[in-house]
mmCIF file of C-alpha atoms in Angstrom:
data_model
loop_
_atom_site.group_PDB
_atom_site.id
_atom_site.type_symbol
_atom_site.label_atom_id
_atom_site.label_comp_id
_atom_site.label_asym_id
_atom_site.label_seq_id
_atom_site.Cartn_x
_atom_site.Cartn_y
_atom_site.Cartn_z
ATOM 1 C CA MET T 192 134.215 108.254 104.074
ATOM 2 C CA LYS T 193 132.140 111.564 102.950
ATOM 3 C CA ALA T 194 128.713 111.450 104.417
ATOM 4 C CA TYR T 195 125.693 113.677 104.374
ATOM 5 C CA LEU T 196 124.723 114.500 108.213
ATOM 6 C CA ILE T 197 123.340 117.351 110.138
ATOM 7 C CA GLN T 198 124.554 119.417 113.094
ATOM 8 C CA LYS T 199 121.491 120.335 113.996
ATOM 9 C CA TYR T 200 117.895 119.917 113.547
ATOM 10 C CA GLY T 201 116.566 121.952 111.434
ATOM 11 C CA ASP T 202 115.453 122.169 107.284
ATOM 12 C CA GLN T 203 116.690 121.146 104.249
ATOM 13 C CA SER T 204 119.568 124.238 104.866
ATOM 14 C CA ALA T 205 120.864 122.241 108.052
ATOM 15 C CA VAL T 206 121.840 119.256 105.825
ATOM 16 C CA ARG T 207 125.589 119.478 104.483
ATOM 17 C CA ALA T 208 128.172 117.050 102.914
ATOM 18 C CA ALA T 209 131.383 116.207 105.589
ATOM 19 C CA GLU T 210 134.273 113.700 105.732
ATOM 20 C CA ILE T 211 133.643 111.707 108.738
ATOM 21 C CA PRO T 212 136.000 108.586 109.749
ATOM 22 C CA ASP T 213 135.088 105.134 108.912
ATOM 23 C CA PRO T 214 132.763 103.108 110.898
ATOM 24 C CA GLU T 215 134.454 100.451 112.554
ATOM 25 C CA PRO T 216 131.565 96.834 112.994
ATOM 26 C CA GLY T 217 130.865 95.535 116.096
ATOM 27 C CA ALA T 218 131.222 91.881 117.161
ATOM 28 C CA ASP T 219 127.709 91.489 115.464
ATOM 29 C CA GLU T 220 127.880 93.797 113.228
ATOM 30 C CA VAL T 221 129.042 94.142 108.878
ATOM 31 C CA LEU T 222 130.848 96.968 106.771
ATOM 32 C CA VAL T 223 128.739 97.326 104.320
ATOM 33 C CA LYS T 224 129.687 98.840 101.315
ATOM 34 C CA ILE T 225 127.090 101.349 100.573
ATOM 35 C CA HIS T 226 126.002 101.102 96.433
ATOM 36 C CA ALA T 227 122.488 102.589 96.554
ATOM 37 C CA ALA T 228 119.619 104.848 99.368
ATOM 38 C CA SER T 229 116.376 105.714 99.111
ATOM 39 C CA VAL T 230 114.968 108.254 100.504
ATOM 40 C CA ASN T 231 111.816 108.428 102.870
ATOM 41 C CA PRO T 232 109.410 110.864 104.801
ATOM 42 C CA LEU T 233 111.355 110.074 107.610
ATOM 43 C CA ASP T 234 114.658 111.014 106.719
ATOM 44 C CA PHE T 235 112.834 115.151 106.937
ATOM 45 C CA ARG T 236 110.587 114.167 109.978
ATOM 46 C CA ILE T 237 113.922 113.329 111.876
ATOM 47 C CA ARG T 238 116.121 115.803 110.272
ATOM 48 C CA ASP T 239 113.436 118.736 111.583
ATOM 49 C CA GLY T 240 113.674 116.751 114.760
ATOM 50 C CA ASP T 241 110.373 115.745 115.531
ATOM 51 C CA PHE T 242 111.347 112.049 117.180
ATOM 52 C CA LYS T 243 114.445 113.819 119.108
ATOM 53 C CA LEU T 244 112.205 113.219 121.977
ATOM 54 C CA ILE T 245 111.441 109.622 121.513
ATOM 55 C CA LEU T 246 114.327 109.321 119.369
ATOM 56 C CA PRO T 247 117.297 111.322 121.442
ATOM 57 C CA TYR T 248 119.861 110.709 118.035
ATOM 58 C CA ARG T 249 123.527 111.854 118.897
ATOM 59 C CA LEU T 250 124.635 115.204 117.572
ATOM 60 C CA PRO T 251 126.377 115.386 113.763
ATOM 61 C CA LEU T 252 123.952 113.095 112.594
ATOM 62 C CA VAL T 253 124.131 110.944 109.087
ATOM 63 C CA LEU T 254 120.910 110.882 107.214
ATOM 64 C CA GLY T 255 119.409 107.692 105.677
ATOM 65 C CA ASN T 256 117.174 104.284 106.445
ATOM 66 C CA ASP T 257 117.807 102.570 103.570
ATOM 67 C CA LEU T 258 120.804 100.841 101.264
ATOM 68 C CA ALA T 259 122.026 98.614 99.048
ATOM 69 C CA GLY T 260 125.492 97.509 99.052
ATOM 70 C CA VAL T 261 128.435 95.059 99.354
ATOM 71 C CA VAL T 262 130.151 93.268 102.433
ATOM 72 C CA VAL T 263 133.394 94.618 103.496
ATOM 73 C CA ARG T 264 134.078 93.452 106.190
ATOM 74 C CA VAL T 265 132.309 91.368 108.735
ATOM 75 C CA GLY T 266 132.334 91.643 113.043
ATOM 76 C CA SER T 267 133.537 88.141 114.926
ATOM 77 C CA ALA T 268 130.291 87.005 115.782
ATOM 78 C CA VAL T 269 128.778 86.948 112.626
ATOM 79 C CA THR T 270 127.300 84.230 110.790
ATOM 80 C CA ARG T 271 124.994 85.131 107.940
ATOM 81 C CA PHE T 272 127.201 86.849 105.478
ATOM 82 C CA SER T 273 130.359 87.300 104.045
ATOM 83 C CA VAL T 274 132.480 89.415 102.852
ATOM 84 C CA GLY T 275 131.544 90.467 99.361
ATOM 85 C CA ASP T 276 128.016 89.464 99.255
ATOM 86 C CA GLU T 277 125.185 91.835 97.917
ATOM 87 C CA VAL T 278 123.242 93.638 100.727
ATOM 88 C CA TYR T 279 119.763 95.699 101.428
ATOM 89 C CA ALA T 280 118.894 96.243 104.376
ATOM 90 C CA ARG T 281 116.489 99.461 106.484
ATOM 91 C CA PRO T 282 119.195 99.766 109.658
ATOM 92 C CA GLY T 283 117.929 99.834 113.392
ATOM 93 C CA LYS T 284 116.617 103.219 114.498
ATOM 94 C CA ASP T 285 119.248 103.433 117.147
ATOM 95 C CA ARG T 286 122.067 103.103 113.956
ATOM 96 C CA ILE T 287 120.725 105.050 110.906
ATOM 97 C CA GLY T 288 122.909 106.904 108.231
ATOM 98 C CA THR T 289 122.661 105.600 104.734
ATOM 99 C CA PHE T 290 123.747 108.647 103.498
ATOM 100 C CA ALA T 291 127.692 107.432 103.102
ATOM 101 C CA GLU T 292 129.569 105.741 101.730
ATOM 102 C CA LEU T 293 129.670 103.286 104.174
ATOM 103 C CA ILE T 294 127.587 101.499 107.355
ATOM 104 C CA ALA T 295 127.635 99.647 110.081
ATOM 105 C CA VAL T 296 124.471 97.189 110.062
ATOM 106 C CA HIS T 297 123.909 94.652 112.399
ATOM 107 C CA GLN T 298 123.136 91.164 111.352
ATOM 108 C CA ASN T 299 119.891 90.571 112.782
ATOM 109 C CA ASP T 300 119.159 93.632 110.194
ATOM 110 C CA LEU T 301 120.433 92.967 107.074
ATOM 111 C CA ALA T 302 119.491 90.438 104.064
ATOM 112 C CA HIS T 303 120.930 89.370 101.371
ATOM 113 C CA LYS T 304 119.714 91.651 98.015
ATOM 114 C CA PRO T 305 116.073 90.166 95.394
ATOM 115 C CA ALA T 306 118.852 88.359 92.446
ATOM 116 C CA THR T 307 116.452 90.123 90.090
ATOM 117 C CA LEU T 308 117.222 93.581 91.660
ATOM 118 C CA THR T 309 119.563 96.594 90.261
ATOM 119 C CA MET T 310 121.496 97.728 94.307
ATOM 120 C CA ALA T 311 119.469 101.496 93.423
ATOM 121 C CA GLU T 312 116.051 98.961 92.788
ATOM 122 C CA ALA T 313 117.054 97.316 95.933
ATOM 123 C CA ALA T 314 117.702 100.064 97.730
ATOM 124 C CA SER T 315 114.353 101.891 97.307
ATOM 125 C CA LEU T 316 112.281 98.819 99.007
ATOM 126 C CA PRO T 317 113.448 98.033 102.664
ATOM 127 C CA LEU T 318 111.913 100.741 105.084
ATOM 128 C CA VAL T 319 108.634 100.526 102.132
ATOM 129 C CA ALA T 320 107.982 96.486 102.285
ATOM 130 C CA LEU T 321 108.985 96.533 105.808
ATOM 131 C CA THR T 322 106.169 98.666 106.939
ATOM 132 C CA SER T 323 104.120 97.299 104.348
ATOM 133 C CA TRP T 324 104.684 93.705 105.826
ATOM 134 C CA GLN T 325 103.990 94.471 109.151
ATOM 135 C CA ALA T 326 101.174 96.375 108.717
ATOM 136 C CA LEU T 327 99.493 94.264 106.312
ATOM 137 C CA VAL T 328 101.044 90.502 107.983
ATOM 138 C CA GLU T 329 102.326 91.317 111.418
ATOM 139 C CA ARG T 330 99.909 93.657 113.239
ATOM 140 C CA ALA T 331 96.323 93.667 110.465
ATOM 141 C CA GLN T 332 97.455 89.787 110.276
ATOM 142 C CA VAL T 333 94.490 90.085 106.340
ATOM 143 C CA GLN T 334 93.450 87.021 105.250
ATOM 144 C CA PRO T 335 92.123 86.432 101.296
ATOM 145 C CA GLY T 336 88.768 87.515 100.540
ATOM 146 C CA GLN T 337 89.237 90.586 103.004
ATOM 147 C CA LYS T 338 88.694 94.732 102.630
ATOM 148 C CA VAL T 339 91.515 96.644 102.623
ATOM 149 C CA LEU T 340 91.700 100.449 101.577
ATOM 150 C CA ILE T 341 95.048 101.997 101.326
ATOM 151 C CA HIS T 342 95.688 105.457 101.634
ATOM 152 C CA ALA T 343 98.360 107.472 98.655
ATOM 153 C CA GLY T 344 98.708 103.698 96.255
ATOM 154 C CA SER T 345 100.820 105.566 94.011
ATOM 155 C CA GLY T 346 103.940 106.640 96.883
ATOM 156 C CA GLY T 347 106.571 104.887 98.396
ATOM 157 C CA VAL T 348 104.368 102.905 100.777
ATOM 158 C CA GLY T 349 101.013 102.321 98.641
ATOM 159 C CA THR T 350 102.860 100.961 95.912
ATOM 160 C CA ILE T 351 104.410 97.798 97.873
ATOM 161 C CA ALA T 352 101.314 97.782 99.996
ATOM 162 C CA LEU T 353 99.435 97.446 97.174
ATOM 163 C CA GLN T 354 100.954 94.380 95.768
ATOM 164 C CA LEU T 355 101.774 92.667 99.660
ATOM 165 C CA ALA T 356 97.704 93.097 99.506
ATOM 166 C CA ARG T 357 97.238 91.595 95.848
ATOM 167 C CA TYR T 358 99.394 89.241 97.164
ATOM 168 C CA LEU T 359 97.272 87.899 100.338
ATOM 169 C CA GLY T 360 94.470 87.637 97.972
ATOM 170 C CA VAL T 361 92.440 90.438 99.336
ATOM 171 C CA HIS T 362 90.656 93.028 97.761
ATOM 172 C CA VAL T 363 91.882 96.960 97.583
ATOM 173 C CA ALA T 364 90.964 99.858 97.291
ATOM 174 C CA THR T 365 94.034 103.027 97.205
ATOM 175 C CA THR T 366 93.346 106.832 96.633
ATOM 176 C CA ALA T 367 95.352 108.210 94.214
ATOM 177 C CA SER T 368 95.279 111.171 91.248
ATOM 178 C CA ALA T 369 94.070 109.940 88.549
ATOM 179 C CA ALA T 370 96.954 110.412 86.351
ATOM 180 C CA ASN T 371 98.156 107.381 88.450
ATOM 181 C CA ALA T 372 95.747 105.215 88.607
ATOM 182 C CA ALA T 373 96.488 102.871 85.715
ATOM 183 C CA LEU T 374 99.724 102.873 87.713
ATOM 184 C CA VAL T 375 97.673 101.427 90.987
ATOM 185 C CA GLN T 376 95.817 99.225 89.124
ATOM 186 C CA GLU T 377 98.487 97.584 87.993
ATOM 187 C CA LEU T 378 100.493 97.099 91.191
ATOM 188 C CA GLY T 379 96.866 95.728 92.129
ATOM 189 C CA ALA T 380 94.500 97.921 93.189
ATOM 190 C CA ASP T 381 90.825 97.014 92.446
ATOM 191 C CA ILE T 382 88.830 99.805 92.598
ATOM 192 C CA VAL T 383 91.020 103.426 92.517
ATOM 193 C CA ILE T 384 89.896 106.390 94.281
ATOM 194 C CA ASP T 385 90.898 109.927 92.794
ATOM 195 C CA TYR T 386 91.218 112.099 95.353
ATOM 196 C CA ARG T 387 91.480 115.374 93.906
ATOM 197 C CA ALA T 388 87.989 114.496 92.677
ATOM 198 C CA GLN T 389 86.525 112.017 94.865
ATOM 199 C CA ASP T 390 85.626 111.315 99.187
ATOM 200 C CA PHE T 391 86.479 108.134 99.698
ATOM 201 C CA GLU T 392 84.449 107.671 102.550
ATOM 202 C CA GLU T 393 80.858 108.169 100.297
ATOM 203 C CA LEU T 394 82.124 105.825 98.074
ATOM 204 C CA VAL T 395 83.741 103.045 100.347
ATOM 205 C CA GLU T 396 82.277 101.062 103.137
ATOM 206 C CA GLY T 397 82.503 97.844 105.561
ATOM 207 C CA TYR T 398 86.372 97.897 105.223
ATOM 208 C CA ASP T 399 88.396 95.599 107.069
ATOM 209 C CA VAL T 400 91.494 97.717 107.128
ATOM 210 C CA VAL T 401 93.096 100.543 105.909
ATOM 211 C CA LEU T 402 96.332 100.983 106.442
ATOM 212 C CA ASP T 403 97.115 105.556 106.807
ATOM 213 C CA THR T 404 99.382 106.833 105.129
ATOM 214 C CA LEU T 405 98.187 110.669 105.217
ATOM 215 C CA GLY T 406 96.902 111.623 108.780
ATOM 216 C CA GLY T 407 94.478 114.295 109.986
ATOM 217 C CA LYS T 408 91.489 114.003 108.695
ATOM 218 C CA THR T 409 92.024 111.397 105.952
ATOM 219 C CA LEU T 410 93.310 109.671 109.549
ATOM 220 C CA GLU T 411 89.362 110.788 111.281
ATOM 221 C CA LYS T 412 87.354 109.708 107.775
ATOM 222 C CA SER T 413 89.291 105.967 107.199
ATOM 223 C CA LEU T 414 87.138 105.004 111.267
ATOM 224 C CA ARG T 415 83.982 105.655 109.344
ATOM 225 C CA VAL T 416 85.192 103.410 106.480
ATOM 226 C CA LEU T 417 85.094 100.825 108.915
ATOM 227 C CA LYS T 418 82.997 97.105 109.744
ATOM 228 C CA PRO T 419 82.849 96.829 113.235
ATOM 229 C CA GLY T 420 85.899 94.814 114.425
ATOM 230 C CA GLY T 421 88.237 96.374 111.544
ATOM 231 C CA LYS T 422 91.010 98.407 112.016
ATOM 232 C CA VAL T 423 93.091 101.509 111.360
ATOM 233 C CA ILE T 424 96.549 100.700 111.048
ATOM 234 C CA SER T 425 98.316 104.401 110.813
ATOM 235 C CA ILE T 426 102.408 105.767 110.103
ATOM 236 C CA ALA T 427 101.004 108.702 110.091
ATOM 237 C CA GLY T 428 98.731 109.770 113.165
ATOM 238 C CA PRO T 429 99.893 110.404 116.685
ATOM 239 C CA PRO T 430 101.719 107.594 118.694
ATOM 240 C CA ASP T 431 99.620 105.727 121.144
ATOM 241 C CA ALA T 432 100.783 103.766 124.130
ATOM 242 C CA ASP T 433 102.375 100.970 122.630
ATOM 243 C CA PHE T 434 104.656 101.890 120.798
ATOM 244 C CA ALA T 435 105.793 103.968 123.863
ATOM 245 C CA ARG T 436 106.642 100.994 125.114
ATOM 246 C CA GLU T 437 107.985 99.946 122.278
ATOM 247 C CA LEU T 438 110.407 102.538 122.556
ATOM 248 C CA GLY T 439 110.710 101.444 126.052
ATOM 249 C CA ALA T 440 110.425 105.323 126.672
ATOM 250 C CA ASN T 441 109.942 106.331 130.189
ATOM 251 C CA PRO T 442 106.539 107.117 132.773
ATOM 252 C CA PHE T 443 106.423 111.461 131.250
ATOM 253 C CA LEU T 444 106.833 109.839 127.586
ATOM 254 C CA ARG T 445 104.140 107.740 128.247
ATOM 255 C CA GLN T 446 102.312 109.751 128.941
ATOM 256 C CA VAL T 447 102.432 112.301 126.437
ATOM 257 C CA MET T 448 101.814 109.448 123.600
ATOM 258 C CA ASN T 449 98.680 108.283 125.528
ATOM 259 C CA ALA T 450 97.451 111.375 125.257
ATOM 260 C CA LEU T 451 98.520 112.902 121.814
ATOM 261 C CA GLY T 452 95.723 109.516 120.314
ATOM 262 C CA SER T 453 93.332 109.879 122.822
ATOM 263 C CA LYS T 454 91.035 111.125 120.503
ATOM 264 C CA THR T 455 91.209 109.087 117.569
ATOM 265 C CA ARG T 456 90.971 105.791 120.110
ATOM 266 C CA ARG T 457 87.815 108.030 121.745
ATOM 267 C CA HIS T 458 86.428 107.996 117.939
ATOM 268 C CA ALA T 459 87.581 104.595 117.381
ATOM 269 C CA LYS T 460 85.983 102.623 120.525
ATOM 270 C CA ARG T 461 82.982 104.652 119.484
ATOM 271 C CA ARG T 462 82.356 103.190 116.314
ATOM 272 C CA GLY T 463 83.799 99.862 117.125
ATOM 273 C CA VAL T 464 86.629 99.573 115.301
ATOM 274 C CA THR T 465 91.205 100.133 116.399
ATOM 275 C CA TYR T 466 93.790 102.287 115.734
ATOM 276 C CA SER T 467 96.745 102.008 116.395
ATOM 277 C CA PHE T 468 99.792 104.328 115.545
ATOM 278 C CA LEU T 469 103.281 101.752 113.257
ATOM 279 C CA PHE T 470 106.624 102.430 113.403
ATOM 280 C CA MET T 471 108.503 99.782 111.478
ATOM 281 C CA LYS T 472 111.385 98.053 112.777
ATOM 282 C CA ALA T 473 114.009 96.585 111.315
ATOM 283 C CA ASP T 474 114.076 92.989 110.776
ATOM 284 C CA GLY T 475 116.123 90.728 108.477
ATOM 285 C CA ASP T 476 113.877 87.923 108.857
ATOM 286 C CA GLN T 477 111.280 89.087 107.357
ATOM 287 C CA LEU T 478 113.397 91.041 104.819
ATOM 288 C CA ARG T 479 114.309 87.790 103.509
ATOM 289 C CA GLU T 480 110.626 86.918 102.931
ATOM 290 C CA LEU T 481 109.539 89.797 101.132
ATOM 291 C CA THR T 482 113.227 88.816 98.648
ATOM 292 C CA ARG T 483 111.639 85.635 98.874
ATOM 293 C CA LEU T 484 108.297 88.077 96.907
ATOM 294 C CA VAL T 485 110.372 90.050 94.846
ATOM 295 C CA ASP T 486 112.484 86.942 92.935
ATOM 296 C CA ALA T 487 109.367 85.005 92.869
ATOM 297 C CA GLY T 488 107.798 87.926 90.197
ATOM 298 C CA ALA T 489 105.196 89.381 92.634
ATOM 299 C CA ILE T 490 106.456 93.055 94.273
ATOM 300 C CA ARG T 491 108.681 95.040 91.695
ATOM 301 C CA PRO T 492 110.712 98.240 92.770
ATOM 302 C CA VAL T 493 108.472 101.489 91.807
ATOM 303 C CA VAL T 494 111.463 104.467 91.494
ATOM 304 C CA ASP T 495 111.398 107.789 90.450
ATOM 305 C CA ARG T 496 114.260 108.993 90.252
ATOM 306 C CA VAL T 497 117.689 108.342 90.538
ATOM 307 C CA PHE T 498 120.257 111.027 91.753
ATOM 308 C CA PRO T 499 123.683 110.779 92.111
ATOM 309 C CA PHE T 500 125.522 110.998 95.923
ATOM 310 C CA GLU T 501 127.059 113.996 95.057
ATOM 311 C CA GLN T 502 123.190 115.545 94.865
ATOM 312 C CA THR T 503 121.953 114.068 97.971
ATOM 313 C CA ARG T 504 120.608 117.846 99.159
ATOM 314 C CA GLU T 505 119.193 117.987 96.249
ATOM 315 C CA ALA T 506 117.218 114.862 96.099
ATOM 316 C CA MET T 507 115.783 114.970 99.327
ATOM 317 C CA GLU T 508 114.495 118.213 98.351
ATOM 318 C CA TYR T 509 112.707 116.643 95.242
ATOM 319 C CA ALA T 510 110.906 113.910 97.588
ATOM 320 C CA GLU T 511 110.252 116.471 100.225
ATOM 321 C CA LYS T 512 108.562 119.140 97.271
ATOM 322 C CA GLY T 513 106.382 116.477 96.150
ATOM 323 C CA ARG T 514 108.037 116.441 92.758
ATOM 324 C CA ALA T 515 107.645 112.537 92.525
ATOM 325 C CA ARG T 516 105.155 111.037 90.016
ATOM 326 C CA ALA T 517 105.365 108.111 92.030
ATOM 327 C CA GLY T 518 107.236 105.099 93.863
ATOM 328 C CA LYS T 519 110.915 106.476 95.722
ATOM 329 C CA VAL T 520 113.563 108.317 94.998
ATOM 330 C CA VAL T 521 117.155 106.863 95.529
ATOM 331 C CA ILE T 522 120.549 108.580 95.454
ATOM 332 C CA ALA T 523 122.818 106.547 93.135
ATOM 333 C CA MET T 524 126.897 106.394 95.071
ATOM 334 C CA ALA T 525 128.981 105.095 92.596
#
């Protein structure tokens, strides 16, 4: 099969097309013919080697963390899926590789594709939808009437998190460009802050939850807009010891990660709030909950552009350089 992979960590020049053997599904796995995949910042960070100490992938490595496609084979222990099923998934962190024609996915990480979506639309959702769910529902446990700030509301995670927050009945503020103000309001934002002209720290206060997708100074300032007992959940900030434990990291790596996040945690503690790092996990059951919301019209995908499979490198470059106006960049295999 054809796939886009890296043989060593590096920049975009390390990504190349190659012919590799078809994957063989294990007893609990489903072989999926991929119709579409989407590009995520995680793909660049894996390519660059940012996670090589905590996610020791074997090289060469096929990139890609989102898919939609059709089941072509099932393992002997698979009970949830049959040949011909239309499915979508974010494969487990140890089983990535969706920039390819085929992939073997554990049945627990897979869900039936929303009936109302095309393959390209479905492929744009799993990673960002699961991130939004795990941040707002699982980690923050937001309640109706609470106040939530979601950074980068027109981004991949932001466009879905805004819609999920609206469904959950919370008051939502977001940062976005003026050009995308109408879009994020349509998706559920009650307050839109133009990050180029306004300082969110001066405009909002007393918030229950901040979903940080940017890290750095944005994360530092986010701690200051929370009310006592509030939570910052970040997908871009420093990792923490809880993340290390989830990974099963060795004691040395746990100490390193604990040290990386210590400054942010100290600042949070002084303000009477909490900080946690979220590295989303694959979860077919949560995807099924999200499928229900998609088919009910509560959540819709936002796709900026679809590239053909032969232009996977160009799709990654387009997304990495921030050329997408809003939402996700998708790669179509057909």
